[in-house]
mmCIF file of C-alpha atoms in Angstrom:
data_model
loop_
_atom_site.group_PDB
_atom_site.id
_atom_site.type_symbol
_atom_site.label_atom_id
_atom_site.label_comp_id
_atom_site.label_asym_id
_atom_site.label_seq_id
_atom_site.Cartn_x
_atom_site.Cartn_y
_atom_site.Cartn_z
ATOM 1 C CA UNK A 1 6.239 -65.586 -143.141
ATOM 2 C CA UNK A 2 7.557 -68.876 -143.737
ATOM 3 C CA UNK A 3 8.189 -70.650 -140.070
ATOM 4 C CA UNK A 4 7.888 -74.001 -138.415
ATOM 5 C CA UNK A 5 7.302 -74.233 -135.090
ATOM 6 C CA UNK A 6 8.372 -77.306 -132.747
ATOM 7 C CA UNK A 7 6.167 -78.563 -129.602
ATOM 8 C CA UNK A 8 6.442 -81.610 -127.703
ATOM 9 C CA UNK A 9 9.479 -81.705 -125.847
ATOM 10 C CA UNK A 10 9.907 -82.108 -122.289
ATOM 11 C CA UNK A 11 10.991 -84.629 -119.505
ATOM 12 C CA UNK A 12 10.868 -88.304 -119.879
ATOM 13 C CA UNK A 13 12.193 -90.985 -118.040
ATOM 14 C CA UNK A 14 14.161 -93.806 -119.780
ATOM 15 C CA UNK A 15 12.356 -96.245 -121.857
ATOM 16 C CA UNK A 16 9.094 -93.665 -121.906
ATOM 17 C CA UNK A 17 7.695 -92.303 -124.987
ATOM 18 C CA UNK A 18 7.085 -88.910 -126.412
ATOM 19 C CA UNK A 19 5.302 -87.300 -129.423
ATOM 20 C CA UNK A 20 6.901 -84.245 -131.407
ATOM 21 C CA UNK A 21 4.953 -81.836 -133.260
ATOM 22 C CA UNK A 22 5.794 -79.683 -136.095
ATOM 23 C CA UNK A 23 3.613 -76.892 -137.368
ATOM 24 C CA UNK A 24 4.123 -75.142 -141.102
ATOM 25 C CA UNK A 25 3.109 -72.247 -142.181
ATOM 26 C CA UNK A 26 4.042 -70.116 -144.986
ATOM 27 C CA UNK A 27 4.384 -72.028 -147.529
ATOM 28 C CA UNK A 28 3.037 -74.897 -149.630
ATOM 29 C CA UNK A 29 3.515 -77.786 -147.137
ATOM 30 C CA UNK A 30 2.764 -80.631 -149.313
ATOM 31 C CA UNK A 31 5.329 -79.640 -151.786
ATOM 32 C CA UNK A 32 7.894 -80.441 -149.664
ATOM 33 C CA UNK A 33 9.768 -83.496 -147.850
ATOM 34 C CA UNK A 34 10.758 -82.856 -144.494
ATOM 35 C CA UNK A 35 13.162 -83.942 -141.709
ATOM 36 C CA UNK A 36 13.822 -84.037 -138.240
ATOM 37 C CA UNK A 37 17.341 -83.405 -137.311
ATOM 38 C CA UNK A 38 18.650 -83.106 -133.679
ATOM 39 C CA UNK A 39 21.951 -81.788 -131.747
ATOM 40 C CA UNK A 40 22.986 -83.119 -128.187
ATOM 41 C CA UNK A 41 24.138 -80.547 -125.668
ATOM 42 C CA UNK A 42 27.790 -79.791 -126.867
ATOM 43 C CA UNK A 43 27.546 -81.973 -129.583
ATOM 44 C CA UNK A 44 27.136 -81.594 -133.705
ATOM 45 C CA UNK A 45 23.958 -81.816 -136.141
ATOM 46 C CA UNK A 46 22.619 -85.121 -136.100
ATOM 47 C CA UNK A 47 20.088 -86.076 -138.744
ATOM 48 C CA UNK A 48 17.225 -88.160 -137.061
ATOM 49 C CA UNK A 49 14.371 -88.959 -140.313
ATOM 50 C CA UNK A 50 12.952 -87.566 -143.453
ATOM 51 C CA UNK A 51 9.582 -88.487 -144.977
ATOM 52 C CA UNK A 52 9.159 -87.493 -148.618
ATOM 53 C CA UNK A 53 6.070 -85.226 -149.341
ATOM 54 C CA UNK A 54 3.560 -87.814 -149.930
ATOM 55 C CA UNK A 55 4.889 -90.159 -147.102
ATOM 56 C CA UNK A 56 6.089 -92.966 -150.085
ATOM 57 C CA UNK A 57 9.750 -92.497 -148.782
ATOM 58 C CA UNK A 58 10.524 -92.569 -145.360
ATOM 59 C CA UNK A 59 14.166 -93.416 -143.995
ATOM 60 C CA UNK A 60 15.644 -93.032 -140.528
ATOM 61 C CA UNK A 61 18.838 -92.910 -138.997
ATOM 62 C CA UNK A 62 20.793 -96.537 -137.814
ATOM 63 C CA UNK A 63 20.279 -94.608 -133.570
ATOM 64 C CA UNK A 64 17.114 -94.422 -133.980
ATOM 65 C CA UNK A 65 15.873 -97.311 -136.236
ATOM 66 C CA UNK A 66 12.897 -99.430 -134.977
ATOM 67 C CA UNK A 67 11.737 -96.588 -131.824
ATOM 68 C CA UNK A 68 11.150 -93.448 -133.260
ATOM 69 C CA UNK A 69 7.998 -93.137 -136.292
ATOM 70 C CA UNK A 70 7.791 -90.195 -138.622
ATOM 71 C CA UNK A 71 4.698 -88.963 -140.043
ATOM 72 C CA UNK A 72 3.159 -85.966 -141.420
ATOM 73 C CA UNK A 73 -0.717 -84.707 -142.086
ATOM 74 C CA UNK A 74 -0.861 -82.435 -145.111
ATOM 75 C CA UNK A 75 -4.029 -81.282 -144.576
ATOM 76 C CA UNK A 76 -3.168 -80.045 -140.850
ATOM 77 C CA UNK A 77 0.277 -78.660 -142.111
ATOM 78 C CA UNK A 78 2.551 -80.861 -139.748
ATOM 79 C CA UNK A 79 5.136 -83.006 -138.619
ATOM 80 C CA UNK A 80 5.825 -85.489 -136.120
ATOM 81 C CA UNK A 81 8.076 -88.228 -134.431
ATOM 82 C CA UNK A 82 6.863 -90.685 -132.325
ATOM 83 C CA UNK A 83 9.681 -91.157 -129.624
ATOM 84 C CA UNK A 84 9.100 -94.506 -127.968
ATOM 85 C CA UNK A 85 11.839 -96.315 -126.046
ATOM 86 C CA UNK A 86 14.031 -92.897 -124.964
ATOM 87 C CA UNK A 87 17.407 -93.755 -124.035
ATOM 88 C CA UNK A 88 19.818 -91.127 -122.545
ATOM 89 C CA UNK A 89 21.521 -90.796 -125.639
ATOM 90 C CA UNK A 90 18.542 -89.486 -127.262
ATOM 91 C CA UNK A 91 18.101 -86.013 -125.159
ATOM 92 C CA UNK A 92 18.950 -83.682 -127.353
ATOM 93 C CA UNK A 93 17.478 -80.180 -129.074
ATOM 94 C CA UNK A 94 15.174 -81.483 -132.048
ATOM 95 C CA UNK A 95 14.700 -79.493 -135.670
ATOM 96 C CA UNK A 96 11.713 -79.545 -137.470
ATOM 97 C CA UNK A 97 13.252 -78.914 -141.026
ATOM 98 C CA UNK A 98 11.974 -78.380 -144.469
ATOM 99 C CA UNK A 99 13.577 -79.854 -147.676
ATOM 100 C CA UNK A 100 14.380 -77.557 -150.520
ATOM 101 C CA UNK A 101 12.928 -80.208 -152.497
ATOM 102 C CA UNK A 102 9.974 -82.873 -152.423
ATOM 103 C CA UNK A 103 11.914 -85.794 -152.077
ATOM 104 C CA UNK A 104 13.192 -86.660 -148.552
ATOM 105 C CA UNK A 105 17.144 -86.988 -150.039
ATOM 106 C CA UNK A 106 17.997 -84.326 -147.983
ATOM 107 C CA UNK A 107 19.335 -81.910 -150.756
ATOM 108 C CA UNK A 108 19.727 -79.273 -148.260
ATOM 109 C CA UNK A 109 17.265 -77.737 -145.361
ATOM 110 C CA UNK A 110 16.907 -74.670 -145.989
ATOM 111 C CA UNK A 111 14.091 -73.884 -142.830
ATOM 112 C CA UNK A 112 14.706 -74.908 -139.832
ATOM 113 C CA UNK A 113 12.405 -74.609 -136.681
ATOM 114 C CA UNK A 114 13.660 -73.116 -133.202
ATOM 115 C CA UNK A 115 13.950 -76.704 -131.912
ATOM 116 C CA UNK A 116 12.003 -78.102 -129.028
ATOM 117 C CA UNK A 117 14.024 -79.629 -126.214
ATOM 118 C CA UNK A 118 13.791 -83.205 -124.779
ATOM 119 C CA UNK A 119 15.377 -84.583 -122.150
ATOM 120 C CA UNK A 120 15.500 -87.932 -120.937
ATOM 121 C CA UNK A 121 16.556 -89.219 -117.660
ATOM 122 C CA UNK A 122 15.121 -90.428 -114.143
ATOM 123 C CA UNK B 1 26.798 -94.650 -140.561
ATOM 124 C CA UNK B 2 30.168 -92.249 -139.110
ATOM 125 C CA UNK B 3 30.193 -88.944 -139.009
ATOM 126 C CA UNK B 4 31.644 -87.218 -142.289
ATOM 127 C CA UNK B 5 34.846 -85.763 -141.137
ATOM 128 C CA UNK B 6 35.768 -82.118 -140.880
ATOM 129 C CA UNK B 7 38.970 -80.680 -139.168
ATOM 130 C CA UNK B 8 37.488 -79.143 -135.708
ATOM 131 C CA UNK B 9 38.520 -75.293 -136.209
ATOM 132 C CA UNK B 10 39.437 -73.242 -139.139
ATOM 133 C CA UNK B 11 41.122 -69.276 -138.563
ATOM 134 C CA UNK B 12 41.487 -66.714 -140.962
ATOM 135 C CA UNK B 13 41.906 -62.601 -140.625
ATOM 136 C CA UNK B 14 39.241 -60.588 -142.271
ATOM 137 C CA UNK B 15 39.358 -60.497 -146.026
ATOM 138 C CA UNK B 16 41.102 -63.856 -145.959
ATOM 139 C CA UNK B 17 39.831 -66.652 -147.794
ATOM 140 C CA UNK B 18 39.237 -70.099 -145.899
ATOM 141 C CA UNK B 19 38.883 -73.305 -146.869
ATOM 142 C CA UNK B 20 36.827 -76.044 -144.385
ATOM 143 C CA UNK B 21 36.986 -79.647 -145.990
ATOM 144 C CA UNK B 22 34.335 -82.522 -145.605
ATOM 145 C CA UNK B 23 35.379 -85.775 -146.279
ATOM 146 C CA UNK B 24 33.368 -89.212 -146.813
ATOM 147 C CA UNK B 25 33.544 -91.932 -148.611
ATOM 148 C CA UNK B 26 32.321 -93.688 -151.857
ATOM 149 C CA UNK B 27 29.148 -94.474 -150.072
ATOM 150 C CA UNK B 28 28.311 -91.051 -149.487
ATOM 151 C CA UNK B 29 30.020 -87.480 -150.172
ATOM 152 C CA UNK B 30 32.025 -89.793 -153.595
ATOM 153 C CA UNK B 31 28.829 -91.490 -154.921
ATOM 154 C CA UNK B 32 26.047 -88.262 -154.755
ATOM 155 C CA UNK B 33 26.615 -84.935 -155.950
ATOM 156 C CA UNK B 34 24.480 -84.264 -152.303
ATOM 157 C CA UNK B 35 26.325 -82.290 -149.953
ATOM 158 C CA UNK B 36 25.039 -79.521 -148.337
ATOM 159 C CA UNK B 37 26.582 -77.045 -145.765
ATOM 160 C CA UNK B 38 25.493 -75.082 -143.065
ATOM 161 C CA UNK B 39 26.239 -72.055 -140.203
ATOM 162 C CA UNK B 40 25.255 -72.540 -136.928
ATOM 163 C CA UNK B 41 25.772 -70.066 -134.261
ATOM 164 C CA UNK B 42 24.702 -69.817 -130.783
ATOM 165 C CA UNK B 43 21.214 -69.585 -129.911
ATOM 166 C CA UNK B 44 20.261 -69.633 -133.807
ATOM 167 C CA UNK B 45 19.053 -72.248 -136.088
ATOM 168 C CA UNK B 46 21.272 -73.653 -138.561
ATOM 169 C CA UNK B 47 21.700 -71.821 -141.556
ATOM 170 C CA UNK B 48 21.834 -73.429 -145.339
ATOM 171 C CA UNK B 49 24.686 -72.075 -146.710
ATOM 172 C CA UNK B 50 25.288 -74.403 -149.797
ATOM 173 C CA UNK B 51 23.147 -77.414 -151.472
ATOM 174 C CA UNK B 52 23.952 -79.884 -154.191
ATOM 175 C CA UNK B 53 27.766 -79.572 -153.445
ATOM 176 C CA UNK B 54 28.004 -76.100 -155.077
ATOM 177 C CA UNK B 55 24.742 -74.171 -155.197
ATOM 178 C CA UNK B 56 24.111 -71.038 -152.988
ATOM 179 C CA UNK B 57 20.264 -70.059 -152.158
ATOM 180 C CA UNK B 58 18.830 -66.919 -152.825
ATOM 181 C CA UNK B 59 20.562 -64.405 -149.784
ATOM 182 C CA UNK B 60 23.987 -65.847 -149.163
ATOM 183 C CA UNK B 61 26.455 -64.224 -150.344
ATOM 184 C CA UNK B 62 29.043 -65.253 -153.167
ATOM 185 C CA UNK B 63 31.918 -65.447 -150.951
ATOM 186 C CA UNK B 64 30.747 -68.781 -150.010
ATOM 187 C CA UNK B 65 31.172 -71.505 -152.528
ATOM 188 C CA UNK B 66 31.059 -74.858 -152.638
ATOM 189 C CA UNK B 67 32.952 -77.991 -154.293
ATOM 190 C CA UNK B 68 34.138 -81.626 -154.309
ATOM 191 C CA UNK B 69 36.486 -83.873 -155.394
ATOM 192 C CA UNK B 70 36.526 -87.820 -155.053
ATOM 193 C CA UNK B 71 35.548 -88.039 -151.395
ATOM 194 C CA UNK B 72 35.923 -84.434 -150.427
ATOM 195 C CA UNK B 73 33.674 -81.525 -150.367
ATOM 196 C CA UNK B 74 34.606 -78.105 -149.229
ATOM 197 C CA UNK B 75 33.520 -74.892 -148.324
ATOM 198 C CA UNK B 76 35.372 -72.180 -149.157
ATOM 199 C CA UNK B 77 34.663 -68.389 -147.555
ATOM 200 C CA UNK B 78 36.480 -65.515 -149.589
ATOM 201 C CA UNK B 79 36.570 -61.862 -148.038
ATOM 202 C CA UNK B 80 36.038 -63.407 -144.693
ATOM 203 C CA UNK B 81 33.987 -61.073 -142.385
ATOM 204 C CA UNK B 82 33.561 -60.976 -138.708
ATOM 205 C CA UNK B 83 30.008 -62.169 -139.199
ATOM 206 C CA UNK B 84 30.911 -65.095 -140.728
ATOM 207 C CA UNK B 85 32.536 -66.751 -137.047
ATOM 208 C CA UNK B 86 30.514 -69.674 -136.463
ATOM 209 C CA UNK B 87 30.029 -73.226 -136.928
ATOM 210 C CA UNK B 88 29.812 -75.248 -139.931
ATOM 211 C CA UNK B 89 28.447 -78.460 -140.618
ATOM 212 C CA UNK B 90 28.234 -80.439 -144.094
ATOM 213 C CA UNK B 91 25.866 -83.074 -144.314
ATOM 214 C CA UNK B 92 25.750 -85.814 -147.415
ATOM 215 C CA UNK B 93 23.134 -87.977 -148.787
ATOM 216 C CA UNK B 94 24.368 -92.031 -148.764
ATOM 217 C CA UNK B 95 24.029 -94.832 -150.319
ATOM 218 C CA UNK B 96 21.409 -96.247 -147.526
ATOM 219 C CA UNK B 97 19.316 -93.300 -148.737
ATOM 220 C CA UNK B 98 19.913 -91.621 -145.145
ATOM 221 C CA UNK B 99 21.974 -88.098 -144.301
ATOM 222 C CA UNK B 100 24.677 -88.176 -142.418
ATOM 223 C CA UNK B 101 26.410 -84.081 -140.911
ATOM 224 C CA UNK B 102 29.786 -84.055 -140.323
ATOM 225 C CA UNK B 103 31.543 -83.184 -136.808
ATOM 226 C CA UNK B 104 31.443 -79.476 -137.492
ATOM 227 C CA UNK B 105 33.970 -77.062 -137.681
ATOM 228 C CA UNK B 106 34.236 -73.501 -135.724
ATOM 229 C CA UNK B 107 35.537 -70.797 -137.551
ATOM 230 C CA UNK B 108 37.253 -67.909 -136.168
ATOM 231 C CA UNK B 109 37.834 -64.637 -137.899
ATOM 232 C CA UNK B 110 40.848 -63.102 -135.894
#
């Protein structure tokens, strides 16, 4: 079954830090870019970063620019943002999400994880 | 990088055919043929519905199609169903080589 599975999220107090962890299974990992994209309470999609499937491209949104790090290990089969610097604005419900292709352009997503929840405040 | 716009609720009766627009500008849904659409509904992942402005993946149905012109993609849903209430989000490749979604759109079937 192909599924990715999100871990990592929890409480942190402004200006803290926190690690998010994406697990693959399924499917041929290191064929594929992949993305973390994340949606506020009440709010839309927001795309967060994509790293390409050999780490040579990695781009991130304007928000997050400079305090969040994306990074993958193909030979574990996973994912992960770095979170350092949390503001309030960055609680939110964070995808783990798989590129239909092995760039990270962002073609289209076509598996998504559950999400894993963080929430920043004091 | 703003939001790509969408209009914030679409309704249709079932067996109608809807239309939910996306629009950009030359720096995203205009310069890439990169637009990609999703379902959300509650408590569920989002759901890619449409890539590469007009392509549907293997399961979704041919009701839903895809276009663009200039600056403005669409989704359009023929034969609407009741299972097809939910939200729906188009996201674009840009010229900064990032993604940007657009505000999202509930549909209701009435």
């Amino acid at each position: 079954e192909v599924q990715l599975v999100e871990s990592g999220g929890g409480l942190a107090q402004p200006g803290r830090s926190l690690r998010l962890s994406c697990s693959a299974s399924g499917f041929t990992f290191d064929d594929y870019g992949m993305h973390w994209v994340r949606q506020a309470p009440g709010k839309g999609l927001e795309w967060v970063s994509g790293i390409s499937w050999n780490s040579g491209n990695i781009v991130y949104a304007d928000s997050v620019k400079g305090r969040f790090t994306i990074s993958r290990d193909n030979a574990k089969n996973s994912l992960y943002l770095q979170m350092n610097s949390l503001r309030p604005e960055d609680m939110a419900l964070y995808y783990c999400v798989k590129d239909i292709h092995g760039s990270a352009a962002g073609d289209g997503f076509d598996i998504w994880g559950q999400g894993t929840l963080v929430t920043v405040s004091s | 990088q703003s939001a790509l716009t969408q209009p914030p609720s679409v309704s249709g009766s079932p067996g109608q055919s809807v239309t939910i627009s996306c629009t950009g500008t030359s720096s995203d849904v205009g310069r890439y043929d990169r637009v990609s659409w999703y379902q959300k509904t509650p408590g569920t992942a989002p759901k890619l519905m449409i890539y590469d402005v007009s392509n549907r993946p293997s399961g979704v149905p041919d009701r839903f199609s895809g276009s663009k012109s200039g600056n403005t993609a669409s989704l359009t849903i023929s034969g609407l169903q009741a299972e097809d209430e939910g939200d729906y989000y188009c996201c674009s490749h840009t010229r900064k080589s990032t993604l940007v979604f657009g505000g999202g759109t509930k549909l209701t079937v009435l």
